Structures are given as C-alpha cells and as structure tokens.
Amino acid sequence: MILHSGPPAYQRWLALILIAIGWFLFANLAGATVDRVREFPGWSNFLVFSLENSDSTYLNERSEVVQFSSRQSSPTATAQIVRSIISTDTEAPSRRSSGTTPTSVFNQEIFWPPICGQSGESHFNQIGQRGEITRNIRIRTSPSNTSGTEIISGMSFVIIGPSRCAIPNGYSAEMLFLNVRLVGVSNNRTGWIPESGIGSSGTIVYNVYPSR
Amino acid sequence: MQHVSLAALLQNTRNYNQMPIFLQQMLKRSVWITLFTESALLLLFVVVPTESFIFRVTEGGFFLIGADVINSILEFGYRALPYLALINLVNMFVTLLVISISLGMLLPVRIRFHYLAVANAIPTGASMLSMAFVVFLLVLAFAINLIIWFFIISIVLGIIGALLGGG
C-alpha cells in the first residue's frame, strides 16, 4: 500500500524559495512604504520612536517636531555649544556667499541664496512667484524662530521678499527660508517657511514647490 | 506489526476538509491574487514620485467644467493613500504568513487559517474597489469634458460649413 506523503520535494523547495523571496520583498517594501508614508502631511512622525536625536541629525520636518519637545526642555551639550555660538537672531550666510560677500553688500543688496547648508537648490528667486505647500510645516515670524503656526499641505503662497539662509535657535542645520504670504487665508498671514530639509534617508525633501 | 482499527485511525485523524472543494480552490486563488495585488500596489506607492500625487488640474484648459470636483477627488485620494498603503502592508504580512504556514498552499492548514485568508482578502478587495471607484469618477469627468469639446468642435465646424456653404 502506498501512502501519499505530501507534495514532492522539488515543489517544497520551490515553495520555500518563493516564500523567502516574498518575505524579502515584504521587508524591503515595508521600510520603503513607511518612509514614503512619512512624506505625507501629518505623517512625518509615524513610527518615529527615538527621541534622542543627535545634534548632527539634519533638520527635517520629522526631527524638527521631535526636537521641538525634547530640545526645548533638555538641550544636549552640542546644542548648547551651538546656541552659545549663534546669537538669538543670527542668520547664517549662504554656502556660496560665505567668505566672498562683504557683510555690507549682503545687507544692502537683494540677495537670493540658491542653496544653504542643509537645503536643496532653491526653486524661488523672485518676488511674486507662487508656490504650493506639499508637507506640513510651520510658518514663523522670523527664520531663526523655532516656533510657529503649523500650516497644512495644499495651501498656496506668494513670495514677498528675498529668501534667507538661517539656523533656527537650538538647531545645528542651516536651512533656506522663504519669505511668503499665504494665499486664501483670511488674514493674509506672512512669515517664513523652510523650503527643504534633509530626510531620514539623507536625501533632500522639499516642503514646497513652485506652482505650475 | 501493530494493527490499528479504522475507528481508532479516524479518532486520531484531523479533518482539514471542512470547506467545500470549490471554496478551497477559490480561496487559494484569492490568496495568490491578494498577494500579487498588494505587492503591485505597494510597489506603485513606493516608486511613483510624491510630486505625482499632488497633481491638480485647472479650469480653462482641457477641463471646462468639474476641475474642482476632480481636484477634490484627487485630494481625497492623496489623503487616503497612506492609510491604504499601511492597510495593504499589514495585509501583505498576513498573506505571507498564510502562505508560509501552508508552504505555498501545498500543505493542509487548520480551518482558522482559512478564515484568516478570507478576512485578509476583504480589505484588499475594498481598497481595490475604492480605487476603481475613484478612477471611474476621474474618467467620467474626463469623458464629460471630452463630450463637451466634441460638441463645441462640431458646432464650430457646423457654423464654418454653413458660412462657407452660404457664401
């Protein structure tokens, strides 16, 4: 009498290989999906458990929110050093202007920094240019301010003045801030918004894009 | 050699076939389809650039009417995407679990895994249906504008033809 003892060996091996490929694909997709989800407005802190961001962590919207609560209460040693170096309203010179542009010229001329320390290439270089906000960010009264009103993605804005490179108080990353007026808001709020930052994967993440 | 009675053998056996054969076959197909659908959706979600998700239309170009409706649908889809992606991710985990336990559907599994597979297919099916509905609405808006353009062009051509014929 012959008893059926299950599928042939080659089928088992084939199934095992396929299952291994499936789990490998899942592992990769899971990480990539969570990263992508974090790029959506309101999801920037999704599954971010570490509150001990090192000061070398580049500033992005995720770390900005986390550091917001942790740094204000207990800044790390490096943060204190950075704060002592940076005055309360210091605006850092841009990468291209540092060392070459005299301070007087920098202050007197309208200068549009094309890039800052930890930002991407700017897409904005003229007053009146319109743009759209694609991630949840804060609009601040000054580039060096860490606090501000949160604005959600989907809103539009108009550039009302030259952008600036600045290191917000308590941070070690230099960002490019746009001087904007929000469109469609009842009180026509004006302020400064960060154009871009460096995400967790080390790539530039843009918070705003020019309108088409 | 030890002999075992049929009654004793039956007492020690496990009955895996508590489900009709055709349902089992459907369920197997459903699990594979669910796996491929989830993989494809997640791959699309990861590969397509974020800028594509914030694409919006404006009235005045091709879209003569309904730009607001289209933008609302696109906005809804944009807001729903993270939820759909995470649901699909969890579903993919469950699907792979079922497939691993059954060794690629080669081994029989307990009835609870059948129920798990059925439950797993529901969210994926729902997300596919909702996406299909959204795409249907977008295609409908596109088609309505296309029909309007067709009428406009027909009328203009008719007027030109009448003018040329009258002249």
XYZ file of N, CA, C and O in Angstrom, chain B residues 13-102:
360
model
N -7.294 11.127 13.506
C -7.054 11.950 12.314
C -7.640 13.344 12.527
O -8.553 13.543 13.327
N -7.099 14.263 11.768
C -7.621 15.636 11.804
C -8.353 15.890 10.493
O -7.814 15.593 9.421
N -9.483 16.460 10.626
C -10.263 16.741 9.431
C -9.958 18.161 8.949
O -10.333 19.131 9.587
N -9.250 18.240 7.826
C -8.917 19.553 7.267
C -9.930 19.994 6.209
O -9.927 21.131 5.800
N -10.701 19.079 5.744
C -11.620 19.404 4.654
C -12.989 19.786 5.189
O -13.969 19.113 4.954
N -13.010 20.861 5.955
C -14.289 21.323 6.471
C -14.916 22.345 5.528
O -15.913 22.954 5.845
N -14.300 22.514 4.429
C -14.778 23.512 3.485
C -14.975 22.819 2.137
O -14.157 21.963 1.762
N -16.039 23.157 1.422
C -16.227 22.547 0.104
C -15.009 22.757 -0.797
O -14.326 23.789 -0.690
N -14.779 21.792 -1.676
C -13.569 21.825 -2.510
C -13.513 23.098 -3.353
O -12.467 23.753 -3.431
N -14.642 23.454 -3.963
C -14.601 24.620 -4.857
C -14.297 25.902 -4.076
O -13.626 26.806 -4.575
N -14.755 25.960 -2.814
C -14.431 27.125 -1.996
C -12.945 27.166 -1.672
O -12.317 28.223 -1.651
N -12.402 25.981 -1.421
C -10.958 25.920 -1.134
C -10.151 26.408 -2.323
O -9.177 27.154 -2.172
N -10.564 25.982 -3.514
C -9.845 26.416 -4.716
C -9.959 27.935 -4.895
O -8.978 28.605 -5.215
N -11.168 28.443 -4.659
C -11.362 29.897 -4.772
C -10.498 30.641 -3.755
O -9.910 31.685 -4.059
N -10.443 30.069 -2.566
C -9.669 30.712 -1.512
C -8.176 30.735 -1.846
O -7.486 31.738 -1.626
N -7.703 29.617 -2.415
C -6.289 29.571 -2.818
C -5.999 30.647 -3.863
O -5.011 31.384 -3.764
N -6.873 30.725 -4.845
C -6.687 31.749 -5.887
C -6.740 33.146 -5.269
O -5.951 34.022 -5.612
N -7.689 33.307 -4.337
C -7.853 34.617 -3.695
C -6.576 35.031 -2.965
O -6.161 36.193 -3.033
N -5.959 34.078 -2.277
C -4.731 34.400 -1.530
C -3.623 34.835 -2.482
O -2.939 35.842 -2.245
N -3.458 34.111 -3.596
C -2.403 34.485 -4.555
C -2.694 35.842 -5.182
O -1.801 36.680 -5.328
N -3.980 36.048 -5.551
C -4.341 37.333 -6.167
C -4.108 38.467 -5.172
O -3.583 39.532 -5.525
N -4.485 38.211 -3.912
C -4.282 39.238 -2.877
C -2.805 39.579 -2.758
O -2.425 40.758 -2.694
N -1.972 38.561 -2.750
C -0.526 38.791 -2.612
C 0.014 39.623 -3.775
O 0.745 40.608 -3.568
N -0.363 39.247 -4.988
C 0.148 39.973 -6.152
C -0.398 41.404 -6.185
O 0.323 42.342 -6.520
N -1.672 41.561 -5.818
C -2.263 42.906 -5.807
C -1.573 43.797 -4.785
O -1.219 44.947 -5.081
N -1.361 43.252 -3.603
C -0.711 44.051 -2.552
C 0.707 44.434 -2.958
O 1.127 45.583 -2.787
N 1.428 43.458 -3.519
C 2.807 43.755 -3.935
C 2.815 44.848 -4.995
O 3.619 45.791 -4.932
N 1.905 44.729 -5.966
C 1.866 45.717 -7.053
C 1.494 47.092 -6.513
O 2.125 48.099 -6.880
N 0.489 47.148 -5.635
C 0.064 48.447 -5.086
C 1.176 49.101 -4.280
O 1.438 50.302 -4.416
N 1.836 48.300 -3.460
C 2.903 48.876 -2.628
C 4.088 49.309 -3.487
O 4.703 50.345 -3.226
N 4.398 48.520 -4.511
C 5.484 48.910 -5.411
C 5.156 50.237 -6.096
O 6.006 51.123 -6.187
N 3.922 50.361 -6.551
C 3.494 51.613 -7.186
C 3.596 52.772 -6.207
O 4.097 53.843 -6.546
N 3.135 52.538 -5.001
C 3.152 53.584 -3.974
C 4.577 54.056 -3.691
O 4.826 55.238 -3.468
N 5.497 53.110 -3.705
C 6.893 53.445 -3.387
C 7.589 54.084 -4.579
O 8.362 55.035 -4.430
N 7.292 53.596 -5.777
C 8.045 54.023 -6.954
C 7.562 55.377 -7.484
O 8.367 56.220 -7.873
N 6.247 55.595 -7.476
C 5.715 56.841 -8.047
C 6.171 58.023 -7.194
O 6.039 57.996 -5.967
N 6.748 59.077 -7.823
C 7.234 60.221 -7.040
C 6.093 60.963 -6.330
O 4.960 60.969 -6.821
N 6.438 61.569 -5.207
C 5.432 62.274 -4.403
C 4.777 63.402 -5.196
O 3.589 63.666 -5.027
N 5.561 64.034 -6.077
C 5.007 65.155 -6.831
C 3.814 64.719 -7.674
O 2.915 65.504 -7.945
N 3.820 63.459 -8.098
C 2.713 62.977 -8.926
C 1.422 62.900 -8.130
O 0.335 63.038 -8.682
N 1.543 62.685 -6.829
C 0.343 62.565 -6.005
C -0.337 63.917 -5.787
O -1.510 63.969 -5.447
N 0.423 65.002 -5.937
C -0.177 66.326 -5.692
C -0.552 67.005 -7.004
O -0.747 68.208 -7.051
N -0.647 66.222 -8.067
C -1.056 66.776 -9.353
C -2.498 67.286 -9.262
O -3.372 66.602 -8.738
N -2.722 68.497 -9.747
C -4.066 69.063 -9.750
C -4.350 69.662 -11.125
O -3.411 70.036 -11.849
N -5.623 69.766 -11.470
C -5.998 70.327 -12.765
C -6.600 71.712 -12.562
O -7.055 72.054 -11.461
N -6.581 72.496 -13.622
C -7.182 73.832 -13.561
C -8.190 73.979 -14.687
O -8.008 73.412 -15.767
N -9.219 74.749 -14.419
C -10.212 75.007 -15.456
C -9.655 76.004 -16.458
O -8.845 76.866 -16.114
N -10.110 75.880 -17.672
C -9.650 76.809 -18.692
C -8.846 76.127 -19.767
O -8.780 76.615 -20.892
N -8.238 75.025 -19.451
C -7.512 74.270 -20.462
C -8.444 73.241 -21.066
O -9.485 73.589 -21.634
N -8.091 72.011 -20.895
C -8.964 70.957 -21.400
C -10.237 70.856 -20.563
O -11.337 70.667 -21.083
N -10.060 71.014 -19.268
C -11.202 70.843 -18.365
C -12.027 72.124 -18.318
O -11.623 73.118 -17.712
N -13.157 72.092 -18.973
C -14.036 73.259 -18.996
C -14.896 73.308 -17.740
O -15.233 74.377 -17.254
N -15.317 72.162 -17.285
C -16.102 72.102 -16.041
C -15.554 70.972 -15.163
O -14.881 70.062 -15.647
N -15.851 71.076 -13.896
C -15.562 69.965 -12.977
C -14.142 69.906 -12.458
O -13.757 68.898 -11.848
N -13.356 70.957 -12.675
C -11.978 70.926 -12.171
C -11.952 70.819 -10.643
O -11.120 70.115 -10.073
N -12.904 71.516 -10.014
C -12.967 71.474 -8.542
C -13.294 70.070 -8.049
O -12.720 69.599 -7.064
N -14.244 69.447 -8.761
C -14.634 68.085 -8.370
C -13.449 67.136 -8.542
O -13.142 66.316 -7.663
N -12.762 67.275 -9.674
C -11.606 66.410 -9.934
C -10.533 66.636 -8.875
O -9.965 65.684 -8.335
N -10.290 67.916 -8.560
C -9.276 68.219 -7.547
C -9.673 67.685 -6.175
O -8.824 67.240 -5.412
N -10.977 67.723 -5.887
C -11.448 67.177 -4.606
C -11.209 65.665 -4.555
O -10.781 65.132 -3.531
N -11.489 65.004 -5.675
C -11.280 63.549 -5.723
C -9.789 63.241 -5.569
O -9.391 62.337 -4.824
N -8.964 64.018 -6.288
C -7.511 63.797 -6.200
C -7.021 64.054 -4.777
O -6.161 63.329 -4.266
N -7.568 65.092 -4.154
C -7.176 65.416 -2.786
C -7.586 64.295 -1.833
O -6.822 63.911 -0.939
N -8.806 63.778 -2.051
C -9.279 62.663 -1.221
C -8.347 61.454 -1.380
O -7.949 60.822 -0.391
N -8.009 61.165 -2.638
C -7.097 60.046 -2.890
C -5.748 60.256 -2.234
O -5.162 59.332 -1.661
N -5.278 61.516 -2.288
C -3.980 61.844 -1.696
C -4.005 61.643 -0.186
O -3.061 61.107 0.402
N -5.123 62.042 0.435
C -5.240 61.885 1.892
C -5.394 60.413 2.278
O -4.972 59.997 3.361
N -6.059 59.641 1.402
C -6.341 58.237 1.741
C -5.145 57.322 1.466
O -5.080 56.215 2.014
N -4.223 57.783 0.636
C -3.114 56.907 0.217
C -2.304 56.311 1.370
O -2.040 55.103 1.370
N -1.897 57.101 2.373
C -1.111 56.497 3.465
C -1.871 55.388 4.182
O -1.295 54.352 4.514
N -3.184 55.610 4.407
C -3.985 54.586 5.084
C -4.037 53.320 4.240
O -3.850 52.204 4.745
N -4.307 53.498 2.942
C -4.399 52.333 2.051
C -3.072 51.577 2.024
O -3.047 50.347 2.045
N -1.986 52.338 1.965
C -0.666 51.700 1.894
C -0.397 50.884 3.159
O 0.088 49.740 3.077
N -0.718 51.455 4.310
C -0.443 50.742 5.566
C -1.356 49.526 5.727
O -0.913 48.469 6.192
N -2.613 49.668 5.314
C -3.524 48.519 5.373
C -2.999 47.408 4.470
O -2.982 46.225 4.837
N -2.557 47.785 3.291
C -2.026 46.783 2.362
C -0.754 46.138 2.901
O -0.504 44.959 2.654
N 0.026 46.930 3.614
C 1.260 46.382 4.183
C 0.947 45.314 5.238
O 1.546 44.230 5.243
N -0.002 45.630 6.105
C -0.412 44.651 7.125
C -1.007 43.415 6.451
O -0.722 42.265 6.827
N -1.815 43.659 5.423
C -2.424 42.543 4.696
C -1.388 41.656 4.044
O -1.521 40.437 4.018
N -0.371 42.291 3.504
C 0.675 41.506 2.843
C 1.381 40.611 3.860
O 1.721 39.466 3.551
N 1.576 41.142 5.052
C 2.192 40.343 6.118
C 1.332 39.113 6.422
O 1.833 37.988 6.508
N 0.025 39.333 6.564
C -0.883 38.224 6.882
C -0.904 37.216 5.730
O -0.879 35.997 5.946
N -0.945 37.713 4.515
C -0.959 36.828 3.349
C 0.289 35.963 3.307
O 0.220 34.744 3.087
N 1.434 36.608 3.528
C 2.688 35.842 3.525
C 2.709 34.824 4.667
O 3.261 33.722 4.518
N 2.105 35.200 5.775
C 2.023 34.270 6.909
C 1.218 33.030 6.521
O 1.650 31.893 6.766
N 0.074 33.248 5.912
C -0.776 32.130 5.487
C -0.027 31.263 4.477
O -0.032 30.021 4.564
N 0.635 31.902 3.532
C 1.354 31.151 2.500
C 2.523 30.379 3.114
O 2.798 29.238 2.730
N 3.194 30.994 4.087
C 4.327 30.309 4.726
C 3.846 29.099 5.520
O 4.458 28.023 5.451
N 2.765 29.271 6.262
C 2.260 28.171 7.094
C 1.792 27.015 6.216
O 2.010 25.847 6.538
N 1.171 27.355 5.101
C 0.672 26.291 4.218
C 1.724 25.848 3.199
O 1.406 25.063 2.307
